[in-house]
Coordinates of C-alpha atoms and ligand atoms in Angstrom, one line a residue:
X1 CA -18.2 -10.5 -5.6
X2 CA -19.4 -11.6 -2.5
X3 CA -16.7 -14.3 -0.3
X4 CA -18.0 -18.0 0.1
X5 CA -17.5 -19.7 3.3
X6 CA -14.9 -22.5 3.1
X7 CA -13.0 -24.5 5.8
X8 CA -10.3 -23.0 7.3
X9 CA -7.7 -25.9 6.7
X10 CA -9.4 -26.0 2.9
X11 CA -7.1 -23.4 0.6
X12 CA -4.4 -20.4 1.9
X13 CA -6.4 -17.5 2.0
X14 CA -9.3 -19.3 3.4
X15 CA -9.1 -17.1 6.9
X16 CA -9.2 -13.8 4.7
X17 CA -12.5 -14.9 3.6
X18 CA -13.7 -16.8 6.6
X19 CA -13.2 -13.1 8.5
X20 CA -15.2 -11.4 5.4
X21 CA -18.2 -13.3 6.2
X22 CA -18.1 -12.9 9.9
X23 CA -17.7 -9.5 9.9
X24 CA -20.0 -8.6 6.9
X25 CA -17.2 -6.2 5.4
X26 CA -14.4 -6.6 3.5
X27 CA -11.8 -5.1 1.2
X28 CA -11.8 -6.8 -2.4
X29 CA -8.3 -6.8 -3.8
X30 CA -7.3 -7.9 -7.3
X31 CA -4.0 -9.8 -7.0
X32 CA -4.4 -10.1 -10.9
X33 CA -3.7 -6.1 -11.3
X34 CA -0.8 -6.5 -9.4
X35 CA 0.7 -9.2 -10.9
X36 CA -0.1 -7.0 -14.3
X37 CA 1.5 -3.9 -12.7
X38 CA 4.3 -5.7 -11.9
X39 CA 5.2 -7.1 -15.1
X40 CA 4.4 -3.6 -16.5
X41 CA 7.2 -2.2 -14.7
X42 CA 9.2 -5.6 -15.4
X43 CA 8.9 -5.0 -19.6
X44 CA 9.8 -1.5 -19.3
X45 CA 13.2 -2.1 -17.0
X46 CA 16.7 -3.4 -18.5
X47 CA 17.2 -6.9 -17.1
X48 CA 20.0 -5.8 -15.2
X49 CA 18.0 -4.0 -12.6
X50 CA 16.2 -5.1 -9.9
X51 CA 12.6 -4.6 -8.2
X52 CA 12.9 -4.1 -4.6
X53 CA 9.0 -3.7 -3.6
X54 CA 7.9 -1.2 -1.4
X55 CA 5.3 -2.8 0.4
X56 CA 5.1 -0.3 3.4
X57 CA 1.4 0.8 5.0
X58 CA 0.5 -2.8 4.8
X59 CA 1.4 -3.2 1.0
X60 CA -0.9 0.3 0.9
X61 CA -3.6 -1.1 2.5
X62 CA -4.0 -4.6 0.2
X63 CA -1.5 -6.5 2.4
X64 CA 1.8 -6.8 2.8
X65 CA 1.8 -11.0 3.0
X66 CA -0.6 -12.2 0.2
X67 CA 0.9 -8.8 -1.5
X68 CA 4.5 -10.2 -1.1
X69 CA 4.2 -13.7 -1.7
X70 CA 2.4 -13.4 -5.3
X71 CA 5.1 -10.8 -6.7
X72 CA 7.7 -13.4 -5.2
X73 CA 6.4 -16.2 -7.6
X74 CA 6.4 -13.2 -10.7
X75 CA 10.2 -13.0 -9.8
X76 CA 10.4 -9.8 -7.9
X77 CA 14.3 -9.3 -6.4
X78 CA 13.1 -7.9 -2.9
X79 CA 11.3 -6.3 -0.4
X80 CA 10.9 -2.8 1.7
X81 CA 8.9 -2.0 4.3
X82 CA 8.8 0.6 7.4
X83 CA 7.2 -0.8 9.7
X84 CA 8.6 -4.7 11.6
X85 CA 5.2 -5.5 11.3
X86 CA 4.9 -6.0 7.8
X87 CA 7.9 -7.8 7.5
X88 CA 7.3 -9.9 9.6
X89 CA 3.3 -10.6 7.3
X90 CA 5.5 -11.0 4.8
X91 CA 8.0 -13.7 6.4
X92 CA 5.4 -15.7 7.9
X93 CA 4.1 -16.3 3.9
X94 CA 7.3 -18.4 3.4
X95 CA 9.0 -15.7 1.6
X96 CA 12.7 -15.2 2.1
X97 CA 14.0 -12.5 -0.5
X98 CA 16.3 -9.6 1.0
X99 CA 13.9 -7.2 2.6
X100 CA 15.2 -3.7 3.2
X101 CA 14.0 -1.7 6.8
X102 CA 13.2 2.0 6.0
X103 CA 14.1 3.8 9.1
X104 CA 11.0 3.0 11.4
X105 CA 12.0 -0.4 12.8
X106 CA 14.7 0.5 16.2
X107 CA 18.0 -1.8 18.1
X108 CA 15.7 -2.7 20.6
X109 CA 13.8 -5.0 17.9
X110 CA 17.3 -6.4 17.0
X111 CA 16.8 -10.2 17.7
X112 CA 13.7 -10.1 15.8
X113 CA 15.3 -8.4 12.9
X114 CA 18.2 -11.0 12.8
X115 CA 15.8 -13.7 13.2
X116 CA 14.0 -12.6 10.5
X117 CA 17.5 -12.1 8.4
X118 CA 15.9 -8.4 7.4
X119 CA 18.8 -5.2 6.4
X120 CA 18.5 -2.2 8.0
X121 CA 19.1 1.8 7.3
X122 CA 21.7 3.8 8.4
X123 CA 21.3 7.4 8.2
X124 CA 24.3 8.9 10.7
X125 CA 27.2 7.0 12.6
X126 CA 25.0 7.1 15.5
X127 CA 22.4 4.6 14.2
X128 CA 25.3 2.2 13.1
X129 CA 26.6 2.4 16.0
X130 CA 23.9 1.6 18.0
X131 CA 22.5 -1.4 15.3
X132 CA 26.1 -2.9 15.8
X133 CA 25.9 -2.8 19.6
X134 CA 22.4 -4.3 19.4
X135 CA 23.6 -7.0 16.1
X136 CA 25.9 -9.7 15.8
X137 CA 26.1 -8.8 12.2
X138 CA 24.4 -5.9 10.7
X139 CA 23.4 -5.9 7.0
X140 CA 22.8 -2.4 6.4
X141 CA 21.6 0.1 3.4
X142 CA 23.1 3.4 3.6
X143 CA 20.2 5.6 3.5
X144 CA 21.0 9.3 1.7
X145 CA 19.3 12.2 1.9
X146 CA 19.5 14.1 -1.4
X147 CA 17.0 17.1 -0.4
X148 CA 13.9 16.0 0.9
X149 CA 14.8 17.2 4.4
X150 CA 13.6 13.4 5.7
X151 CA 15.9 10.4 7.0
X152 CA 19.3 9.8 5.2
X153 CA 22.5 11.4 5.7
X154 CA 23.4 14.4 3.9
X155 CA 25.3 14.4 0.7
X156 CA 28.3 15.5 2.1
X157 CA 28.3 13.0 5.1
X158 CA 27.4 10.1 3.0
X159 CA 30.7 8.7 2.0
X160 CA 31.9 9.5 5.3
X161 CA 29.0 7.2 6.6
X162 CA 29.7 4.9 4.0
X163 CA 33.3 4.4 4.6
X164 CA 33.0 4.2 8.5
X165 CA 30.6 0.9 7.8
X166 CA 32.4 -0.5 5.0
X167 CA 35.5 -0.1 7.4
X168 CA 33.7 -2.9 9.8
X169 CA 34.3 -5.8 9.2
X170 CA 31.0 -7.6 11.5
X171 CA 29.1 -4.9 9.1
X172 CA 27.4 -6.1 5.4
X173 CA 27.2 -2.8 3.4
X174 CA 24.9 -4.0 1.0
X175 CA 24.0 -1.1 -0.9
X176 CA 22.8 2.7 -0.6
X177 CA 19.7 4.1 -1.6
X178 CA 17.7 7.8 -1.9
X179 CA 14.1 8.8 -1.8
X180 CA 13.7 11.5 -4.5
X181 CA 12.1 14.7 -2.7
X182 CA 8.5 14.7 -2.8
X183 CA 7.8 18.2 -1.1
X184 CA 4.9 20.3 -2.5
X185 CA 7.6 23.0 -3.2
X186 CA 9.0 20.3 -5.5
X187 CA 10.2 21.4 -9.2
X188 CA 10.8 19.2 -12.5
X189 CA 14.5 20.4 -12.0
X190 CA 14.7 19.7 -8.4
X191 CA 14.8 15.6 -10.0
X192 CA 18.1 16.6 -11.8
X193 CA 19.8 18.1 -9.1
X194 CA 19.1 15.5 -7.3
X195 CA 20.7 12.7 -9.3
X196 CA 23.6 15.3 -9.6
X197 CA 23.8 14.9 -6.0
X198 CA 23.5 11.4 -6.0
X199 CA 26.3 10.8 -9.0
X200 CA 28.5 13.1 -7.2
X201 CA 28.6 11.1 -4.3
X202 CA 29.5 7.4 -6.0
X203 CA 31.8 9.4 -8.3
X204 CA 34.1 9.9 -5.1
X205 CA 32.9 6.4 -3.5
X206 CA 34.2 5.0 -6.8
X207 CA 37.5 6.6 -6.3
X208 CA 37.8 5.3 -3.0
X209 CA 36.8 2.0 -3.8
X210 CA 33.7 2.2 -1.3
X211 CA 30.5 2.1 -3.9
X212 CA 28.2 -1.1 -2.7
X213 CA 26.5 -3.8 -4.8
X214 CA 22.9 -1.9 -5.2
X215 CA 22.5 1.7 -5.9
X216 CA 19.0 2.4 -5.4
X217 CA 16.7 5.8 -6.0
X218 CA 14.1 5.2 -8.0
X219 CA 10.4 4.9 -6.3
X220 CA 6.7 5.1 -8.3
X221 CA 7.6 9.0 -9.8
X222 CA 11.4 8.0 -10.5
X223 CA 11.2 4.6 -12.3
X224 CA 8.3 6.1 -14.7
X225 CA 9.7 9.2 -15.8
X226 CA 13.5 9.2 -15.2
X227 CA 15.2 6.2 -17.0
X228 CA 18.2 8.0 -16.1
X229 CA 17.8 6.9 -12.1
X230 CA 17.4 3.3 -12.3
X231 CA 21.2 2.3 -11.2
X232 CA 21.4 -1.4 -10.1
X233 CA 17.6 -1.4 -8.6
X234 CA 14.4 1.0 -8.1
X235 CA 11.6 0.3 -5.2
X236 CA 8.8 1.5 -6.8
X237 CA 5.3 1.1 -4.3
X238 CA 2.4 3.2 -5.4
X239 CA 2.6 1.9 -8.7
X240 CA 2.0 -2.3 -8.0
X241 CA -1.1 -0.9 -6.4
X242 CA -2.2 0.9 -9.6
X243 CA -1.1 4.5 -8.1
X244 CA 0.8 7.0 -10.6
X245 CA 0.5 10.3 -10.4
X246 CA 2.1 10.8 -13.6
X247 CA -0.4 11.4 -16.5
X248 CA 2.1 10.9 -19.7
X249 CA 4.8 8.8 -18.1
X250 CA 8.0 8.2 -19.6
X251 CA 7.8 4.9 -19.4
X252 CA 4.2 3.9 -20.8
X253 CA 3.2 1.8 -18.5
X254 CA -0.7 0.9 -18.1
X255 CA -1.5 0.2 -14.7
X256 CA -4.8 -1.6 -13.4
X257 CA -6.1 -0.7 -9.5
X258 CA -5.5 -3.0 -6.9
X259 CA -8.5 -2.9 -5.1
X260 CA -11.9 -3.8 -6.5
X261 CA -14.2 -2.9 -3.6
X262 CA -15.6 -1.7 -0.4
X263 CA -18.4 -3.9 0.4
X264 CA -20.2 -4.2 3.6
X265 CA -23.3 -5.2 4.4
X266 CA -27.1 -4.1 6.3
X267 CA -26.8 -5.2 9.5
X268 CA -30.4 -3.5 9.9
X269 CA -33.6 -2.3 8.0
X270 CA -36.4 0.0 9.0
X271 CA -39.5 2.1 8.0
X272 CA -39.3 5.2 10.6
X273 CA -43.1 5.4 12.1
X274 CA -44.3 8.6 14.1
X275 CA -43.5 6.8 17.6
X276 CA -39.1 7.3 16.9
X277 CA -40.6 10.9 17.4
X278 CA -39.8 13.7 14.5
X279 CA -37.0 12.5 12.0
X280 CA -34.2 14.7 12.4
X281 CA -34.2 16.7 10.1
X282 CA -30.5 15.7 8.6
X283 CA -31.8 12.4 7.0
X284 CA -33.9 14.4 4.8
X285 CA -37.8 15.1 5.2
X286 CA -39.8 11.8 4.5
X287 CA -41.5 10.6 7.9
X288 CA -42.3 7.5 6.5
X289 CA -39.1 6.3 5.2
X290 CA -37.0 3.3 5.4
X291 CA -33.4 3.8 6.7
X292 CA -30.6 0.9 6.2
X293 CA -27.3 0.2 9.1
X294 CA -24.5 -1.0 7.3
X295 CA -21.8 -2.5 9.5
X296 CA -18.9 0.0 8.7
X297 CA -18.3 3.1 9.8
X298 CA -15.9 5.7 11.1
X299 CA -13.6 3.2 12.8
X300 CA -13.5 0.8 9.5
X301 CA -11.4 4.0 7.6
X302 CA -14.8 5.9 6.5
X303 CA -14.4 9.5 7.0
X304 CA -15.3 10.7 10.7
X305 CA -18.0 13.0 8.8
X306 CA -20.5 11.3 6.0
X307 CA -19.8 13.3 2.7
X308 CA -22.8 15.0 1.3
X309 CA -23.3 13.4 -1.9
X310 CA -22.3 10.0 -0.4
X311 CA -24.0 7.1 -1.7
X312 CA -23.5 2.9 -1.7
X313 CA -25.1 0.7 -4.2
X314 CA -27.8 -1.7 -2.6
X315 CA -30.1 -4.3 -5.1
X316 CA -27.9 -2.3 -8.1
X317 CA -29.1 1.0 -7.1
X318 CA -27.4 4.2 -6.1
X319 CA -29.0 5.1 -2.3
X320 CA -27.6 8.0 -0.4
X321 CA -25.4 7.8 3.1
X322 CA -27.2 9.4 5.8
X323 CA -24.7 11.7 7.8
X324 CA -23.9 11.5 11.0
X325 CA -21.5 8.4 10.4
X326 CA -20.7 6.3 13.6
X327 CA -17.7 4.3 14.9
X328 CA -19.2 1.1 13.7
X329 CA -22.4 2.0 11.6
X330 CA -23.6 4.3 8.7
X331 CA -27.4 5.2 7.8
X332 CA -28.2 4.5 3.9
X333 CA -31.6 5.7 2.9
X334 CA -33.7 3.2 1.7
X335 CA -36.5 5.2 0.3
X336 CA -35.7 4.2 -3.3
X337 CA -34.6 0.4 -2.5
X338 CA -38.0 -0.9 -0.9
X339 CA -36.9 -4.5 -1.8
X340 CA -33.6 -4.3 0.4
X341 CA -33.3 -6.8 3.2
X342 CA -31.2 -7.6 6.1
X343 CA -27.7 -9.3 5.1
X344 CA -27.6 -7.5 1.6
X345 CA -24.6 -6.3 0.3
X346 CA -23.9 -2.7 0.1
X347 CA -21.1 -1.7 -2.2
X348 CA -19.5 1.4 -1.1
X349 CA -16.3 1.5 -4.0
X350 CA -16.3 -0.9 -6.8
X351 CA -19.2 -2.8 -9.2
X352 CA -22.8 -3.8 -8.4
X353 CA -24.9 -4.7 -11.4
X354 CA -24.8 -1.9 -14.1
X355 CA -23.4 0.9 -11.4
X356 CA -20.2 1.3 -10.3
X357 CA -18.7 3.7 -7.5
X358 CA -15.3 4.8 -8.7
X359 CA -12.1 5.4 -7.3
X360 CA -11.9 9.1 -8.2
X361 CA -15.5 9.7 -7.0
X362 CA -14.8 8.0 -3.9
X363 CA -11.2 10.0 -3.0
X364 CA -13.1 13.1 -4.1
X365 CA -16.0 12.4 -2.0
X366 CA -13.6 11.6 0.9
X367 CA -12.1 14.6 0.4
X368 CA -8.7 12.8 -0.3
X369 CA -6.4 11.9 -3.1
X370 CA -6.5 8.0 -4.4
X371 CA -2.9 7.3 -2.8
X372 CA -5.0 9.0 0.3
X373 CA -7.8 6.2 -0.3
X374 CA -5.2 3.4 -0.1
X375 CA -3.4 4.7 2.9
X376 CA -7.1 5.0 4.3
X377 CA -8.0 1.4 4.7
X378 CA -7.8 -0.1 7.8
X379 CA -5.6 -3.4 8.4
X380 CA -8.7 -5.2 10.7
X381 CA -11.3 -5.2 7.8
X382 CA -10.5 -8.3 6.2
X383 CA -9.3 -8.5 2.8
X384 CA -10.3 -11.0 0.3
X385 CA -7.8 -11.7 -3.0
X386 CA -9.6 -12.7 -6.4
X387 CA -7.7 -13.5 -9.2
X388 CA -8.4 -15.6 -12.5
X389 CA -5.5 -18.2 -11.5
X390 CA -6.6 -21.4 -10.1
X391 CA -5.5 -22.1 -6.5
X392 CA -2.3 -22.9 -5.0
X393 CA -1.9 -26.8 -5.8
X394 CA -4.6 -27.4 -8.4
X395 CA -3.4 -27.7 -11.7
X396 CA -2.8 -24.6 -13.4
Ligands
LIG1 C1 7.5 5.2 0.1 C2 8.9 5.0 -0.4 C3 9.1 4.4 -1.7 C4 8.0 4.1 -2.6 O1 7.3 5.3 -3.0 P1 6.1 5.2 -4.1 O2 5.8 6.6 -4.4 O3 5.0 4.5 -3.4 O4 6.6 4.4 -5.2 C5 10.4 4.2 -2.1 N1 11.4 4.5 -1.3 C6 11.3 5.0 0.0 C7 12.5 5.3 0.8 C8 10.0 5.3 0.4 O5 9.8 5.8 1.7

């Protein structure tokens, strides 16, 4: 799909694909599959628990606004995000659901978190101290460690934690959650233990009367294959974005990818004649051949070196990426596509006629994994959203 100029003031979105022409690159993203994935997840859930959405890394790379406000209108409970920046994408789309702070955001961004009515993570009685000082009125998640070695307090500080913020009274505790470990040492078992860990600790919050509204634990790995975690919500990410690592989940989910393509475009077409001098030897042996410039490169999120077996589709061929890959530019060798021009389309993931580039071929080829592709696409190429609903105020 290639974007279509329109007016700025015309439909939302309009900027995304305004940017997509101008640069000549762009990021194709399928707001359809993640509406799908969503309501996936949704079916296999019982009603009584909610979907906070973890939209970190920019909504993985698809963005966290247009990401945010479309699972808002499917009826998602909330948000969480790391990083202050993608909250504050995701407030300026109008939406207003509770959105939870991972640890990443700090006190000295407090008026901006307040304005922007967000709940933080507390970890030790350091950080709570230091949010209250820096808040008129905190609205915190307890955030527990149960053996991933990462942020969270340890099990045996946590009700301590707990009852220390509970015990003030310009302090919202409004729930606690976990990250289940995912270390490479990881073992099935290790999930078990876990939960052990995290029952233990609201067994004894329950005595004390100190357990919060939302017990929370279950991300992508959790919510498909242990039922057993969901509590009162889960904050699943990878898996609105089409990511699973899990092959037979427990939960049969099918999930569709988020992103459609990598397209960019020839900023640049020439036959090679003897007065360049020799052709270096890297592009392959054929004096007279035509080399290609698309306008992406190492900068846009490509790898820094250009894969051997590399290629994009040009005129619904396959044609190979010349190595070395630049900051801005790639080579594509046109030896094969005589008819490509300046301004064509070059698709470097996704569909062009009968080919297709794959998301497996292309995290192999990247020498990554596909949650590795995701994480690997950069927040300045601009993104442009298709999906088979009509537009925001035509009649649906
Ligand atoms: C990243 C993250 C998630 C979501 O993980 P996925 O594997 O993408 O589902 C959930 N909770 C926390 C605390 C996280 O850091």
């Amino acid at each position: 799909m290639k974007p279509v100029l329109v007016p700025f003031s015309e439909v939302r979105g309009a900027d995304h694909a305004t940017a997509a022409i101008m640069r000549g690159s762009w990021y194709e993203i399928d707001l359809d599959a993640i509406r799908h994935n969503y309501r996936q997840l949704r079916s296999h859930l019982p009603r009584h628990v909610k979907i906070y959405a973890c939209l970190k890394r920019n909504a993985y790379g698809c963005g966290a606004g247009p990401v945010a406000s479309a699972l808002a209108k499917e009826g998602v409970d909330g948000f969480a995000v790391a990083s202050l920046l993608d909250a504050i994408a995701i407030r300026q789309e109008g939406v207003s659901h509770p959105l939870l702070l991972y640890p990443g955001a700090l006190p000295s961004a407090a008026p901006t978190i307040e304005s922007l009515d967000l709940t933080v993570s507390v970890s030790t009685i350091d950080e709570l101290v230091q949010w209250r000082t820096a808040m008129t009125r905190p609205r915190v998640f307890i955030k527990v460690d149960l053996g991933f070695f990462r942020a969270g307090t340890t099990p045996m500080e946590a009700n301590k934690i707990l009852a220390t913020a509970r015990g003030l009274a310009d302090v919202d505790v409004e729930g606690i959650y976990a990250h289940m470990s995912e270390l490479p040492t990881a073992q099935p078992s290790d999930a078990h233990e876990q939960l052990d860990r995290m029952r233990t600790i609201l067994r004894e919050a329950g005595v004390l009367g100190l357990r919060p509204a939302v017990v929370m634990m279950s991300s992508t790995e959790g919510v498909l294959n242990h039922p057993d975690m969901d509590f009162d919500a889960v904050d699943p990410g990878a898996l609105f974005f089409g990511l699973s690592e899990s092959d037979k989940p427990t939960r049969p989910v099918t999930l569709r990818p988020a992103l459609k393509s990598i397209s960019a475009s020839l900023v640049s077409v020439k036959r090679l004649d003897a007065s360049l001098g020799p052709v270096p030897a890297i592009f392959g042996t054929n004096p007279g051949m035509t080399i290609g410039v698309i306008g992406m490169g190492w900068g846009d999120g490509f790898p820094r070196q250009v894969p051997s077996g590399a290629v994009g589709l040009i005129r619904g061929k396959r044609a190979r990426l010349l190595p070395p890959a630049h900051l801005e530019h790639i080579r594509i060798d046109l030896t094969d596509v005589p008819e490509a021009r300046f301004g064509d389309q070059v698709v470097l993931l996704g569909r062009q006629g009968d080919q297709s580039i794959t998301h497996e071929e292309v995290a192999t080829s990247w020498g990554t994994d596909i949650v590795g592709l995701y994480a690997q696409l950069r927040d300045h190429v601009p993104r442009i959203y298709t999906a088979k609903q009509t537009r925001k105020g035509n009649p649906q």
